[in-house]
Coordinates of C-alpha atoms in Angstrom, one line a residue:
Chain I
M1098 CA -28.9 16.6 -23.2
G1099 CA -27.3 17.9 -19.9
A1100 CA -23.8 17.2 -19.2
I1101 CA -22.8 15.1 -16.2
L1102 CA -19.1 16.1 -16.6
E1103 CA -17.5 19.2 -18.2
V1104 CA -13.9 19.6 -18.6
K1105 CA -12.3 22.8 -19.7
G1106 CA -8.5 23.4 -20.3
L1107 CA -7.5 20.5 -18.5
T1108 CA -3.6 20.3 -18.2
K1109 CA -1.2 18.1 -16.3
R1110 CA 2.5 18.6 -16.1
F1111 CA 5.1 16.1 -14.7
S1112 CA 8.0 18.2 -14.1
G1113 CA 8.9 19.2 -17.7
L1114 CA 6.6 16.5 -19.4
V1115 CA 3.1 17.8 -20.3
A1116 CA 1.0 14.6 -20.0
V1117 CA -2.3 16.4 -20.7
N1118 CA -2.4 19.7 -22.7
N1119 CA -5.6 22.0 -22.5
V1120 CA -8.0 19.2 -23.1
S1121 CA -11.9 20.1 -23.0
F1122 CA -14.7 17.9 -23.5
R1123 CA -17.9 16.9 -22.0
V1124 CA -19.6 13.6 -21.0
G1125 CA -23.5 13.7 -21.6
E1126 CA -25.9 12.3 -18.9
G1127 CA -26.4 8.6 -19.9
E1128 CA -23.7 8.8 -22.6
I1129 CA -20.8 6.6 -23.2
L1130 CA -17.9 8.7 -24.2
G1131 CA -15.0 6.6 -25.7
L1132 CA -11.3 7.7 -25.0
I1133 CA -8.6 6.4 -27.4
G1134 CA -5.0 7.1 -28.4
P1135 CA -1.6 5.5 -28.6
N1136 CA 0.4 4.4 -25.6
G1137 CA 1.5 7.3 -23.6
A1138 CA -1.2 9.8 -25.1
G1139 CA -2.4 10.8 -21.5
K1140 CA -5.7 8.7 -21.4
T1141 CA -5.1 7.1 -17.9
T1142 CA -3.8 10.5 -16.8
I1143 CA -7.0 11.9 -17.6
V1144 CA -9.0 9.4 -15.7
S1145 CA -6.7 9.9 -12.7
L1146 CA -7.4 13.7 -13.0
I1147 CA -11.2 13.2 -13.0
S1148 CA -11.1 10.6 -10.2
G1149 CA -8.9 12.9 -8.0
T1150 CA -6.0 10.3 -7.7
L1151 CA -3.9 13.2 -9.4
R1152 CA -4.4 16.8 -9.2
P1153 CA -4.6 19.0 -12.4
T1154 CA -1.8 21.8 -13.0
S1155 CA -4.6 23.9 -14.3
G1156 CA -8.0 23.7 -15.9
V1157 CA -11.7 23.2 -14.7
L1158 CA -13.7 19.9 -13.9
R1159 CA -17.5 20.6 -13.5
F1160 CA -19.5 17.4 -12.1
A1161 CA -23.1 17.6 -12.0
G1162 CA -22.7 21.6 -12.1
R1163 CA -20.2 21.6 -9.2
E1164 CA -16.5 22.3 -9.6
I1165 CA -14.5 19.3 -8.1
Q1166 CA -10.8 20.1 -9.3
T1167 CA -9.6 21.0 -5.9
L1168 CA -11.6 17.9 -3.9
P1169 CA -9.7 15.0 -2.8
A1170 CA -10.5 11.7 -4.3
F1171 CA -12.6 10.4 -1.6
R1172 CA -14.9 13.5 -1.9
R1173 CA -15.3 13.0 -5.7
A1174 CA -16.1 9.3 -4.9
Q1175 CA -18.7 10.4 -2.4
L1176 CA -20.2 12.5 -5.0
S1177 CA -20.4 9.5 -7.1
I1178 CA -17.8 9.4 -9.5
G1179 CA -16.3 5.6 -9.7
R1180 CA -13.3 4.4 -11.6
T1181 CA -11.5 1.1 -12.5
F1182 CA -7.8 1.0 -12.5
Q1183 CA -6.0 -0.2 -15.7
V1184 CA -3.4 -1.8 -13.4
M1185 CA -5.9 -3.5 -11.4
K1186 CA -6.2 -2.8 -7.6
P1187 CA -8.3 -5.5 -5.8
F1188 CA -7.8 -5.7 -2.1
P1189 CA -5.8 -9.0 -2.1
G1190 CA -6.4 -10.1 1.3
L1191 CA -10.1 -9.8 1.4
S1192 CA -12.7 -12.1 -0.1
V1193 CA -14.5 -11.3 -3.5
V1194 CA -17.6 -10.1 -2.0
D1195 CA -15.9 -7.9 0.8
N1196 CA -13.9 -6.2 -1.7
V1197 CA -17.2 -5.2 -3.6
A1198 CA -18.6 -4.6 0.0
V1199 CA -16.1 -1.6 0.5
G1200 CA -17.6 0.2 -2.5
A1201 CA -21.0 0.0 -1.0
L1202 CA -19.9 0.9 2.6
F1203 CA -18.3 4.1 1.3
G1204 CA -19.0 5.3 -2.2
S1205 CA -21.7 7.6 -3.2
G1206 CA -23.3 9.8 -0.5
G1207 CA -21.4 7.7 2.3
G1208 CA -22.8 4.5 1.2
H1209 CA -24.1 1.7 3.6
S1210 CA -23.5 2.0 7.4
D1211 CA -23.9 -1.8 8.1
L1212 CA -21.7 -4.7 6.9
S1213 CA -24.6 -7.1 6.3
G1214 CA -26.5 -4.5 4.1
A1215 CA -23.1 -3.7 2.2
R1216 CA -22.4 -7.4 1.6
E1217 CA -26.0 -8.1 0.3
A1218 CA -25.5 -5.1 -2.1
A1219 CA -22.1 -6.4 -2.9
R1220 CA -23.5 -9.6 -4.0
H1221 CA -26.0 -7.9 -6.2
W1222 CA -23.3 -6.4 -8.1
L1223 CA -21.2 -9.4 -8.5
D1224 CA -24.2 -11.2 -9.9
F1225 CA -24.6 -8.3 -12.4
V1226 CA -21.1 -8.7 -13.6
G1227 CA -21.4 -12.6 -13.6
L1228 CA -18.9 -13.3 -10.7
A1229 CA -21.5 -14.3 -8.1
H1230 CA -19.9 -17.8 -8.0
R1231 CA -16.7 -16.7 -6.6
A1232 CA -18.0 -14.3 -4.1
D1233 CA -16.5 -16.2 -1.1
Q1234 CA -13.1 -17.0 -2.7
H1235 CA -9.9 -14.6 -1.8
A1236 CA -9.6 -12.0 -4.5
D1237 CA -6.0 -12.9 -5.1
S1238 CA -7.2 -16.5 -6.5
L1239 CA -8.8 -14.6 -9.3
G1240 CA -7.4 -14.8 -12.5
G1241 CA -7.1 -11.9 -15.2
P1242 CA -10.8 -11.7 -16.8
D1243 CA -12.4 -12.3 -13.3
R1244 CA -10.1 -9.6 -11.8
K1245 CA -11.6 -7.3 -14.3
R1246 CA -15.0 -8.2 -13.5
L1247 CA -14.3 -7.5 -9.8
E1248 CA -12.6 -4.1 -10.7
L1249 CA -15.9 -3.3 -12.4
A1250 CA -18.2 -4.5 -9.5
K1251 CA -16.2 -2.6 -6.8
A1252 CA -16.8 0.5 -8.9
L1253 CA -20.3 -0.2 -9.6
A1254 CA -21.0 -1.0 -5.9
M1255 CA -20.4 2.8 -5.2
K1256 CA -23.5 3.7 -7.1
P1257 CA -21.6 6.1 -9.4
K1258 CA -23.4 8.6 -11.7
L1259 CA -20.3 8.6 -13.5
L1260 CA -18.0 5.7 -14.1
L1261 CA -14.7 5.9 -15.7
L1262 CA -13.4 2.6 -17.0
D1263 CA -9.5 2.3 -17.6
E1264 CA -9.2 -0.6 -20.2
V1265 CA -11.5 -3.1 -18.8
M1266 CA -11.1 -5.3 -21.8
A1267 CA -7.3 -5.5 -22.2
G1268 CA -6.1 -9.0 -22.2
L1269 CA -9.4 -10.7 -22.7
N1270 CA -10.3 -12.9 -25.5
L1271 CA -13.3 -12.3 -27.9
V1272 CA -15.7 -14.0 -26.0
E1273 CA -14.9 -12.3 -22.8
I1274 CA -14.9 -9.0 -24.6
D1275 CA -18.3 -9.7 -25.8
E1276 CA -19.4 -10.5 -22.4
V1277 CA -17.9 -7.2 -20.8
I1278 CA -19.5 -5.1 -23.7
E1279 CA -23.0 -6.5 -22.6
V1280 CA -22.2 -5.7 -18.8
V1281 CA -21.2 -2.0 -19.9
K1282 CA -24.5 -1.8 -21.9
K1283 CA -26.3 -2.9 -18.9
V1284 CA -24.5 -0.5 -16.7
R1285 CA -25.5 2.2 -19.2
A1286 CA -29.2 1.0 -19.1
E1287 CA -28.9 1.9 -15.3
G1288 CA -28.6 5.4 -16.2
I1289 CA -24.9 5.7 -15.4
S1290 CA -22.7 8.0 -17.6
I1291 CA -19.3 6.2 -18.7
L1292 CA -16.1 7.4 -19.9
V1293 CA -14.2 4.5 -21.4
I1294 CA -10.8 3.9 -22.3
E1295 CA -10.0 1.1 -24.6
H1296 CA -7.3 -0.3 -26.8
V1297 CA -9.7 -2.8 -28.5
M1298 CA -10.9 -0.8 -31.3
K1299 CA -13.8 -2.9 -32.3
A1300 CA -15.3 -2.9 -28.9
I1301 CA -15.0 0.8 -28.3
Q1302 CA -16.5 1.4 -31.7
R1303 CA -19.5 -0.7 -31.0
L1304 CA -20.0 1.0 -27.4
S1305 CA -19.4 4.6 -27.6
D1306 CA -21.8 7.1 -28.4
R1307 CA -19.1 9.5 -29.3
L1308 CA -15.5 8.9 -29.5
M1309 CA -12.4 11.2 -28.6
V1310 CA -8.9 10.8 -29.7
L1311 CA -5.8 11.8 -27.9
H1312 CA -2.5 12.3 -29.0
H1313 CA 0.8 13.5 -27.1
G1314 CA -1.4 14.8 -24.3
E1315 CA -3.8 16.8 -26.9
K1316 CA -7.2 16.1 -28.3
I1317 CA -6.8 15.6 -32.0
A1318 CA -10.5 14.4 -33.0
E1319 CA -13.9 14.0 -31.4
G1320 CA -17.1 13.0 -32.9
H1321 CA -19.2 9.8 -34.2
P1322 CA -17.0 6.7 -33.6
D1323 CA -17.1 5.9 -37.5
E1324 CA -16.2 9.4 -38.7
V1325 CA -13.5 9.5 -36.0
L1326 CA -11.8 6.3 -36.9
N1327 CA -11.7 7.5 -40.7
D1328 CA -10.0 10.7 -39.8
I1329 CA -6.7 11.2 -41.3
H1330 CA -5.1 12.7 -38.2
V1331 CA -6.1 9.7 -36.2
I1332 CA -4.9 7.2 -38.7
E1333 CA -1.6 9.3 -38.7
A1334 CA -1.3 9.1 -34.9
Y1335 CA -1.8 5.4 -35.1
L1336 CA 0.2 4.2 -38.0
G1337 CA 2.7 7.2 -38.6
R1338 CA 2.6 9.4 -41.8
R1339 CA 2.7 8.0 -45.2
R1340 CA 6.1 8.9 -46.8
V1341 CA 5.9 9.8 -50.5
Chain H
M1196 CA -22.1 -26.3 19.9
R1197 CA -19.4 -26.0 17.5
K1198 CA -20.8 -22.6 16.2
A1199 CA -21.5 -21.3 19.8
L1200 CA -17.9 -22.0 20.8
P1201 CA -16.2 -18.8 19.6
W1202 CA -18.9 -16.9 21.4
I1203 CA -18.5 -18.8 24.7
L1204 CA -14.9 -19.1 25.0
P1205 CA -13.6 -15.5 25.1
P1206 CA -15.8 -14.8 28.0
L1207 CA -14.9 -17.9 29.8
V1208 CA -11.2 -17.2 29.5
V1209 CA -11.7 -13.7 30.8
V1210 CA -13.5 -15.0 33.7
I1211 CA -11.0 -17.6 34.5
L1212 CA -8.0 -15.1 34.1
A1213 CA -10.1 -12.6 36.3
A1214 CA -10.4 -15.2 39.2
L1215 CA -6.5 -16.1 38.7
P1216 CA -5.0 -13.8 41.5
W1217 CA -7.2 -15.4 44.1
F1218 CA -5.6 -18.7 43.5
A1219 CA -2.2 -18.1 42.0
S1220 CA 1.3 -17.2 43.7
P1221 CA 2.7 -13.9 43.5
T1222 CA 5.2 -14.9 41.0
I1223 CA 2.4 -16.0 38.6
I1224 CA 0.4 -12.7 39.4
Q1225 CA 3.7 -10.6 38.4
F1226 CA 4.1 -12.7 35.2
G1227 CA 0.3 -12.0 34.5
I1228 CA 0.5 -8.3 35.0
S1229 CA 3.5 -7.9 32.6
T1230 CA 2.1 -10.4 30.4
L1231 CA -1.2 -8.7 30.1
I1232 CA 0.4 -5.3 29.6
L1233 CA 2.3 -6.7 26.8
A1234 CA -0.7 -8.2 25.2
T1235 CA -2.5 -4.9 25.4
L1236 CA 0.5 -3.2 23.6
S1237 CA 0.6 -5.8 21.2
Q1238 CA -3.2 -5.6 20.3
S1239 CA -3.1 -1.6 20.2
W1240 CA -0.2 -2.1 17.7
N1241 CA -2.5 -4.3 15.8
I1242 CA -5.0 -1.4 15.3
I1243 CA -2.3 0.8 13.4
G1244 CA -0.1 -2.3 12.1
G1245 CA -2.2 -5.1 11.6
Y1246 CA -5.5 -3.5 10.6
T1247 CA -4.3 -0.2 8.8
G1248 CA -1.2 -1.7 7.4
Y1249 CA 1.1 1.1 8.9
A1250 CA 4.2 -0.6 10.8
S1251 CA 4.4 1.8 13.6
F1252 CA 7.8 2.1 15.5
G1253 CA 6.0 5.2 17.2
N1254 CA 3.9 3.2 19.9
S1255 CA 6.7 3.2 22.3
V1256 CA 6.5 7.0 22.4
F1257 CA 2.4 6.6 23.5
Y1258 CA 3.7 4.1 26.0
G1259 CA 6.4 6.9 27.3
L1260 CA 3.7 9.5 27.1
G1261 CA 1.4 7.3 29.3
I1262 CA 4.1 6.6 31.7
Y1263 CA 5.2 10.1 32.2
G1264 CA 1.7 11.5 32.2
T1265 CA 0.8 9.3 35.1
A1266 CA 4.0 9.9 36.9
V1267 CA 4.3 13.8 36.5
A1268 CA 0.5 14.0 37.5
M1269 CA 0.9 12.0 40.6
V1270 CA 4.3 13.0 41.7
Q1271 CA 4.6 16.9 40.7
F1272 CA 0.9 17.5 41.1
G1273 CA -0.5 15.1 43.7
L1274 CA -3.3 13.9 41.5
P1275 CA -4.9 10.5 41.8
F1276 CA -3.8 7.7 39.8
W1277 CA -6.8 7.6 37.4
V1278 CA -6.4 11.4 36.6
G1279 CA -2.8 10.4 35.8
M1280 CA -4.0 7.7 33.4
L1281 CA -6.3 10.3 31.8
V1282 CA -3.5 12.8 31.3
G1283 CA -1.4 10.2 29.6
G1284 CA -4.2 9.0 27.2
L1285 CA -4.9 12.7 26.3
L1286 CA -1.2 13.4 25.6
S1287 CA -1.2 10.4 23.4
V1288 CA -4.2 11.5 21.4
V1289 CA -2.7 15.0 20.9
F1290 CA 0.5 13.3 19.9
A1291 CA -1.1 11.0 17.5
V1292 CA -3.1 13.8 15.8
L1293 CA -0.1 16.3 15.6
L1294 CA 2.4 13.7 14.5
G1295 CA 0.0 11.6 12.5
L1296 CA -0.9 14.2 10.1
P1297 CA 2.5 14.7 8.6
V1298 CA 4.0 11.3 9.3
L1299 CA 0.9 9.1 8.1
R1300 CA 1.4 10.6 4.6
L1301 CA 4.7 8.6 4.5
R1302 CA 4.1 4.9 3.2
G1303 CA 5.9 1.5 3.9
H1304 CA 9.6 2.0 5.0
Y1305 CA 9.5 5.5 5.1
F1306 CA 6.7 5.7 7.6
A1307 CA 8.5 3.1 9.8
I1308 CA 11.7 5.0 9.8
A1309 CA 10.0 8.2 10.5
T1310 CA 8.2 6.8 13.6
L1311 CA 11.5 5.0 14.6
A1312 CA 13.2 8.5 15.0
L1313 CA 10.4 9.6 17.2
A1314 CA 11.0 7.5 20.2
Q1315 CA 14.7 8.6 20.2
V1316 CA 13.5 12.3 20.0
M1317 CA 11.2 12.0 22.9
S1318 CA 13.5 10.3 25.1
A1319 CA 15.9 13.2 24.7
I1320 CA 13.4 15.8 25.1
V1321 CA 12.0 14.3 28.5
S1322 CA 15.7 13.9 29.7
N1323 CA 15.8 17.6 29.7
V1324 CA 12.4 18.5 31.1
Q1325 CA 12.7 19.4 34.9
V1326 CA 9.1 18.7 35.7
A1327 CA 9.6 15.2 34.4
G1328 CA 12.6 14.6 36.6
G1329 CA 15.2 15.0 33.6
N1330 CA 17.5 12.1 33.7
Q1331 CA 17.0 11.1 37.1
G1332 CA 13.5 10.1 36.5
L1333 CA 10.5 10.1 39.1
V1334 CA 9.7 7.7 41.9
L1335 CA 5.8 7.2 42.4
P1336 CA 4.1 6.7 45.6
L1337 CA 4.1 3.1 46.6
F1338 CA 1.0 1.0 46.2
R1339 CA 1.1 -2.7 47.3
G1340 CA -1.8 -4.3 45.4
D1341 CA -0.9 -6.6 42.6
K1342 CA -4.3 -7.8 42.5
M1343 CA -5.5 -4.3 41.5
F1344 CA -3.0 -4.1 38.9
Y1345 CA -3.6 -7.6 37.6
E1346 CA -7.4 -6.8 37.1
L1347 CA -6.7 -3.2 35.7
A1348 CA -4.5 -4.7 33.2
L1349 CA -6.9 -7.4 32.2
G1350 CA -9.7 -4.8 32.0
L1351 CA -7.7 -2.7 29.6
L1352 CA -7.0 -5.7 27.4
V1353 CA -10.5 -6.6 27.4
L1354 CA -11.5 -3.0 26.4
A1355 CA -8.7 -3.0 23.6
T1356 CA -9.7 -6.4 22.3
L1357 CA -13.4 -5.3 22.1
T1358 CA -12.5 -2.4 20.2
V1359 CA -10.5 -4.6 17.7
F1360 CA -13.4 -6.9 17.6
W1361 CA -15.6 -3.8 16.5
L1362 CA -13.1 -3.0 14.1
S1363 CA -13.4 -6.4 12.5
R1364 CA -17.1 -6.0 11.9
S1365 CA -17.6 -2.4 11.2
R1366 CA -17.7 0.2 8.5
F1367 CA -14.8 2.0 10.1
G1368 CA -12.7 -1.3 10.3
F1369 CA -13.3 -2.0 6.6
G1370 CA -12.0 1.3 5.8
L1371 CA -8.8 0.6 7.7
I1372 CA -8.5 -2.7 6.1
S1373 CA -9.0 -1.4 2.5
I1374 CA -6.2 1.3 3.3
R1375 CA -3.8 -1.6 4.4
E1376 CA -5.0 -3.5 1.2
D1377 CA -4.6 -0.5 -1.3
E1378 CA -4.4 2.9 -0.3
D1379 CA -5.3 4.3 -3.8
A1380 CA -8.0 2.1 -4.3
A1381 CA -9.5 3.0 -1.0
A1382 CA -9.4 6.7 -1.7
V1383 CA -11.3 6.5 -4.9
M1384 CA -13.9 4.1 -3.4
G1385 CA -14.6 6.9 -0.9
V1386 CA -12.5 6.3 2.1
N1387 CA -11.2 9.5 3.6
T1388 CA -7.8 7.9 4.3
T1389 CA -6.1 10.6 6.2
Y1390 CA -8.9 10.8 8.9
Y1391 CA -9.3 7.2 9.1
K1392 CA -5.3 6.8 9.6
V1393 CA -5.2 9.4 12.3
I1394 CA -8.2 7.9 14.0
A1395 CA -6.6 4.6 14.1
F1396 CA -3.3 6.0 15.3
A1397 CA -4.8 7.8 18.4
L1398 CA -6.8 4.6 19.1
S1399 CA -3.7 2.6 19.1
G1400 CA -2.1 5.4 21.2
V1401 CA -4.7 5.7 23.9
F1402 CA -4.6 2.0 24.8
T1403 CA -0.7 1.8 24.7
A1404 CA -0.7 5.2 27.0
L1405 CA -3.4 3.5 29.5
A1406 CA -1.2 0.3 29.7
G1407 CA 1.9 2.7 30.2
G1408 CA 0.0 4.4 33.3
I1409 CA -0.6 1.1 34.6
H1410 CA 3.1 0.0 34.3
A1411 CA 4.2 3.3 35.8
Y1412 CA 2.2 3.0 38.9
W1413 CA 3.1 -0.7 39.3
I1414 CA 6.9 -0.3 38.8
T1415 CA 6.8 3.1 40.9
F1416 CA 9.8 4.2 39.0
V1417 CA 10.0 5.9 35.8
E1418 CA 13.1 7.2 33.6
P1419 CA 13.4 8.2 29.9
E1420 CA 15.4 5.6 28.7
S1421 CA 13.1 2.7 29.7
A1422 CA 9.9 4.6 29.2
F1423 CA 10.5 5.4 25.5
D1424 CA 12.4 2.0 24.7
I1425 CA 12.2 1.0 21.1
T1426 CA 12.9 -2.7 21.8
L1427 CA 9.5 -2.7 23.7
N1428 CA 8.0 -1.5 20.2
V1429 CA 9.9 -4.3 18.4
K1430 CA 8.4 -6.6 20.9
M1431 CA 4.7 -5.5 20.2
I1432 CA 5.3 -6.0 16.6
I1433 CA 7.0 -9.5 17.1
M1434 CA 4.1 -10.7 19.1
A1435 CA 1.3 -9.3 17.1
V1436 CA 2.9 -10.8 13.9
F1437 CA 3.6 -13.9 15.7
G1438 CA 0.1 -14.4 16.5
G1439 CA -1.5 -13.0 13.4
P1440 CA -1.7 -9.3 12.6
G1441 CA -5.0 -8.0 11.5
S1442 CA -6.9 -10.9 13.6
V1443 CA -8.9 -10.2 16.8
F1444 CA -7.2 -12.7 19.0
G1445 CA -3.7 -13.2 17.3
P1446 CA -1.9 -10.6 19.1
I1447 CA -3.1 -12.0 22.6
V1448 CA -2.1 -15.5 21.8
G1449 CA 1.3 -14.2 20.6
A1450 CA 2.0 -12.3 23.6
F1451 CA 1.0 -15.2 25.8
V1452 CA 2.9 -18.0 23.9
L1453 CA 6.1 -15.7 23.5
Q1454 CA 6.0 -14.5 27.0
S1455 CA 5.8 -17.8 28.3
V1456 CA 8.6 -19.1 25.9
S1457 CA 10.8 -16.7 27.0
E1458 CA 10.0 -17.1 30.6
I1459 CA 10.7 -20.7 30.5
L1460 CA 14.0 -20.1 28.4
A1461 CA 15.1 -17.6 31.1
T1462 CA 14.7 -19.7 34.1
K1463 CA 16.2 -22.9 32.3
I1464 CA 19.1 -21.4 30.5
S1465 CA 19.5 -17.9 31.0
S1466 CA 22.3 -16.8 28.9
L1467 CA 21.2 -18.7 25.9
A1468 CA 17.5 -17.5 26.4
G1469 CA 17.8 -14.6 23.8
L1470 CA 19.3 -16.9 21.2
F1471 CA 16.7 -19.5 21.4
F1472 CA 14.1 -16.6 21.5
G1473 CA 15.4 -15.3 18.3
L1474 CA 15.3 -18.8 16.7
V1475 CA 11.8 -19.2 17.7
I1476 CA 10.9 -16.1 15.8
V1477 CA 12.8 -16.9 12.7
V1478 CA 11.2 -20.3 12.5
A1479 CA 7.7 -18.9 13.0
V1480 CA 8.1 -16.2 10.4
V1481 CA 9.4 -18.6 7.8
F1482 CA 6.8 -21.3 8.3
M1483 CA 3.9 -19.5 9.4
P1484 CA 4.2 -15.8 8.2
K1485 CA 0.4 -15.2 8.8
G1486 CA 0.7 -16.1 12.5
L1487 CA -0.7 -18.6 15.0
I1488 CA -4.3 -17.8 14.2
D1489 CA -3.9 -18.6 10.4
L1490 CA -2.0 -21.6 11.3
R1491 CA -4.9 -23.0 13.5
K1492 CA -7.5 -22.2 10.9
R1493 CA -5.9 -24.1 8.0
I1494 CA -3.5 -26.8 9.6
G1495 CA -6.6 -29.2 9.8
R1496 CA -7.1 -29.1 6.1
L1497 CA -3.6 -28.9 4.8
G1498 CA -1.7 -30.8 7.5
W1499 CA 2.3 -30.4 6.9
R1500 CA 1.6 -29.0 3.6
Y1501 CA 0.7 -25.7 5.4
F1502 CA 4.4 -25.0 6.2
T1503 CA 5.8 -26.1 2.9
R1504 CA 3.3 -24.1 0.9
N1505 CA 4.1 -20.9 3.1
V1506 CA 7.9 -21.4 2.3
K1507 CA 7.1 -21.8 -1.3
E1508 CA 4.9 -18.6 -1.4
N1509 CA 7.4 -16.6 0.0
R1510 CA 10.0 -17.8 -2.3
L1511 CA 12.5 -18.7 0.4

């Protein structure tokens, strides 16, 4: 299986604080890689480094065989890397369908050139995530779960080859989580590779082909989800060391 | 018919306005010229402020460059008026690109403050440039033809409005709007934010400078203080915000309404005009922060609740 994304020695320092320390991993083509870790482990920073929102201090990012660590965020988006934000970033003054249309207008390879084509594509993706019935409302009128769906539809409309999902299930109830899991599986069936950050353990265990654990900015485990979750270091990182 | 109205009304208004100088008194034509110029300025500001979300206080620099480009070209080099306008327009584009690149990196208040300083700096520079007449300013050749100035100003306003209309329904315009709504999200969706912002700044600058050129030849006298006047920039913003920023016709409606109000107030109660004018703006911002265009759209459905809702939503 070829790798869509290869990360080597990725490091990010924020004046003194090492948020991500020498992390290497790869995302295979069509694979779902789960990324977990306690709060402040550096998960979102990694997503921001890959999407170009942040620049790495050092390290190499290779996307589809091409080094991208020096490219600005919009170039990486055009190369077809899509992301969602943990703190959701809808365009509040636009309608739901126009929010998604922005992704279709720009996005991978420059996207659509005409508005009506982009809106048509946007409606398709809204239908895909189950938000078609709210297409014509204002984005700021959506509640939490629908905002997560919108965030997902915006990223999908970019036609990404790699999708970075930053906690799209946080704050959802069990039924909603199941719905999102189904959507993510559908996304993978479209041939899109996915890096997913999640706090909801059950969900990420069900979704991921492989799981990677981050702690204090360092990778402490990687492998099959069941094995990783039983790893003693991972348990320590989450629950603390057992005192004898 | 209801559906066709939005497509028929604007051209109709343009035709009526264009015919006006043949019927109206010289006073009305004078008022028309200054209002059309202000509407153009407000519409230009709308491109960078309303659509892109960057509250520029640097547009009076574009205006000044347009004024001085025209004046210097005509007075010092004896070039025709249209060449002078072209010079002013070019100057503003150069300025927008050179200063836009560093200044447009700043967001929110910082951008506003940085551009605020630009007008003061430019005024000081121009005061010390001999070819621009220094502190004394320049006197342009007199041209009696208010009709021409009126039609020119109207033509420029139409051009600026067509540009904004295109923005409202094009890929480029959507890029600008996404920057206004959330710049980080826009960037990760593939919008080349720096490029889009600079182009928007330059577009805003060109129309502002051309309006400045018309103003210079009309008034026939230019000097640094009034050419780079920051209060004019404030006026552009007030008019755009009053009418509805980020809409196609808002800034024009804002300019016409506020100019009329201030004209009426100035003739009726000259000394208190400023006070009333301020009051009108405060009331407008509190009760209809999204401008007249939004008011017209939603008052039918909401009635008086439109105002109370605005007050509540803004936690006043």
